[in-house]
Amino acid sequence: MNSAPYLRKRGIGHTIPQKTDQQPHRHNRGSRGGRPPSFDQQIYRQRNIVERCFNRLKGFRAIATRYEKIVTSYEAAVTLASFLLWARSV
């Protein structure tokens, strides 16, 4: 499933840079190659921070597998895991 139209409809821009091996292909297609995507390095850095945070949270088995059946229990587990990650970093 291509989520690009859904994200555009909601006003969410992309933050992934164009791959270097795709740039010549786009250029060779000329006007049919489309407009190259814009890239904001600052937004990409922020996205990377968020993704690393999610990956650390996935280190907790209950969060990664969503064992909790009740939303409030799951939110409590995420809050506790976030606190533990913060406590380790201090």
CSV table of C-alpha atoms in Angstrom, one decimal:
chain,number,residue,atom,x,y,z
A,1,MET,CA,0.0,0.0,0.0
A,2,ASN,CA,1.3,3.4,-1.0
A,3,SER,CA,0.8,5.8,1.8
A,4,ALA,CA,2.1,8.9,0.0
A,5,PRO,CA,-1.4,10.1,-1.2
A,6,TYR,CA,-2.8,9.6,2.3
A,7,LEU,CA,0.0,11.6,3.9
A,8,ARG,CA,-0.3,14.4,1.3
A,9,LYS,CA,-4.0,14.6,1.9
A,10,ARG,CA,-3.4,15.1,5.6
A,11,GLY,CA,-0.7,17.7,4.9
A,12,ILE,CA,2.2,15.5,6.1
A,13,GLY,CA,5.3,16.0,4.0
A,14,HIS,CA,8.0,13.4,3.3
A,15,THR,CA,11.3,13.6,5.0
A,16,ILE,CA,13.3,10.8,3.4
A,17,PRO,CA,16.0,12.0,0.9
A,18,GLN,CA,16.0,10.8,-2.7
A,19,LYS,CA,18.3,7.9,-3.2
A,20,THR,CA,21.5,8.8,-5.1
A,21,ASP,CA,21.0,5.8,-7.5
A,22,GLN,CA,17.6,7.2,-8.5
A,23,GLN,CA,18.7,10.7,-9.3
A,24,PRO,CA,20.3,9.9,-12.7
A,25,HIS,CA,17.2,7.8,-13.7
A,26,ARG,CA,14.9,10.7,-12.9
A,27,HIS,CA,17.2,13.1,-14.9
A,28,ASN,CA,17.2,10.7,-17.9
A,29,ARG,CA,13.4,10.6,-18.0
A,30,GLY,CA,13.4,14.4,-18.6
A,31,SER,CA,10.1,16.1,-18.1
A,32,ARG,CA,8.4,12.7,-17.5
A,33,GLY,CA,10.7,12.2,-14.5
A,34,GLY,CA,8.7,14.4,-12.3
A,35,ARG,CA,9.8,17.0,-9.9
A,36,PRO,CA,12.5,15.9,-7.5
A,37,PRO,CA,11.3,15.7,-3.9
A,38,SER,CA,12.4,18.5,-1.6
A,39,PHE,CA,14.5,17.5,1.4
A,40,ASP,CA,14.8,19.4,4.7
A,41,GLN,CA,17.8,18.1,6.7
A,42,GLN,CA,16.6,19.6,10.0
A,43,ILE,CA,13.2,17.8,9.7
A,44,TYR,CA,15.1,14.6,8.8
A,45,ARG,CA,17.2,14.9,12.0
A,46,GLN,CA,14.1,15.3,14.1
A,47,ARG,CA,12.5,12.2,12.4
A,48,ASN,CA,15.6,10.2,13.2
A,49,ILE,CA,15.4,11.1,16.8
A,50,VAL,CA,11.8,10.0,17.0
A,51,GLU,CA,12.5,6.7,15.2
A,52,ARG,CA,15.4,5.9,17.6
A,53,CYS,CA,13.2,6.5,20.5
A,54,PHE,CA,10.6,4.1,19.2
A,55,ASN,CA,13.2,1.5,18.6
A,56,ARG,CA,14.4,1.9,22.2
A,57,LEU,CA,10.8,1.5,23.4
A,58,LYS,CA,10.5,-1.7,21.4
A,59,GLY,CA,13.2,-3.2,23.6
A,60,PHE,CA,10.5,-3.7,26.1
A,61,ARG,CA,8.7,-6.9,25.2
A,62,ALA,CA,5.3,-5.8,26.4
A,63,ILE,CA,5.4,-2.7,24.3
A,64,ALA,CA,6.8,-4.4,21.2
A,65,THR,CA,4.2,-7.2,21.2
A,66,ARG,CA,1.3,-5.2,22.7
A,67,TYR,CA,0.4,-7.7,25.3
A,68,GLU,CA,-1.8,-5.2,27.1
A,69,LYS,CA,-5.5,-5.5,26.2
A,70,ILE,CA,-6.6,-2.3,27.8
A,71,VAL,CA,-5.5,1.1,26.4
A,72,THR,CA,-4.8,2.6,29.8
A,73,SER,CA,-2.6,-0.3,30.7
A,74,TYR,CA,-0.7,0.0,27.4
A,75,GLU,CA,-0.2,3.8,27.9
A,76,ALA,CA,1.0,3.1,31.5
A,77,ALA,CA,3.5,0.6,30.1
A,78,VAL,CA,4.8,3.1,27.6
A,79,THR,CA,5.0,5.8,30.2
A,80,LEU,CA,6.9,3.5,32.6
A,81,ALA,CA,9.3,2.4,29.8
A,82,SER,CA,9.9,6.0,28.8
A,83,PHE,CA,10.7,6.9,32.4
A,84,LEU,CA,13.1,4.0,32.7
A,85,LEU,CA,14.8,5.0,29.5
A,86,TRP,CA,15.1,8.6,30.8
A,87,ALA,CA,16.4,7.3,34.1
A,88,ARG,CA,19.1,5.3,32.4
A,89,SER,CA,20.3,8.3,30.4
A,90,VAL,CA,20.7,10.6,33.5
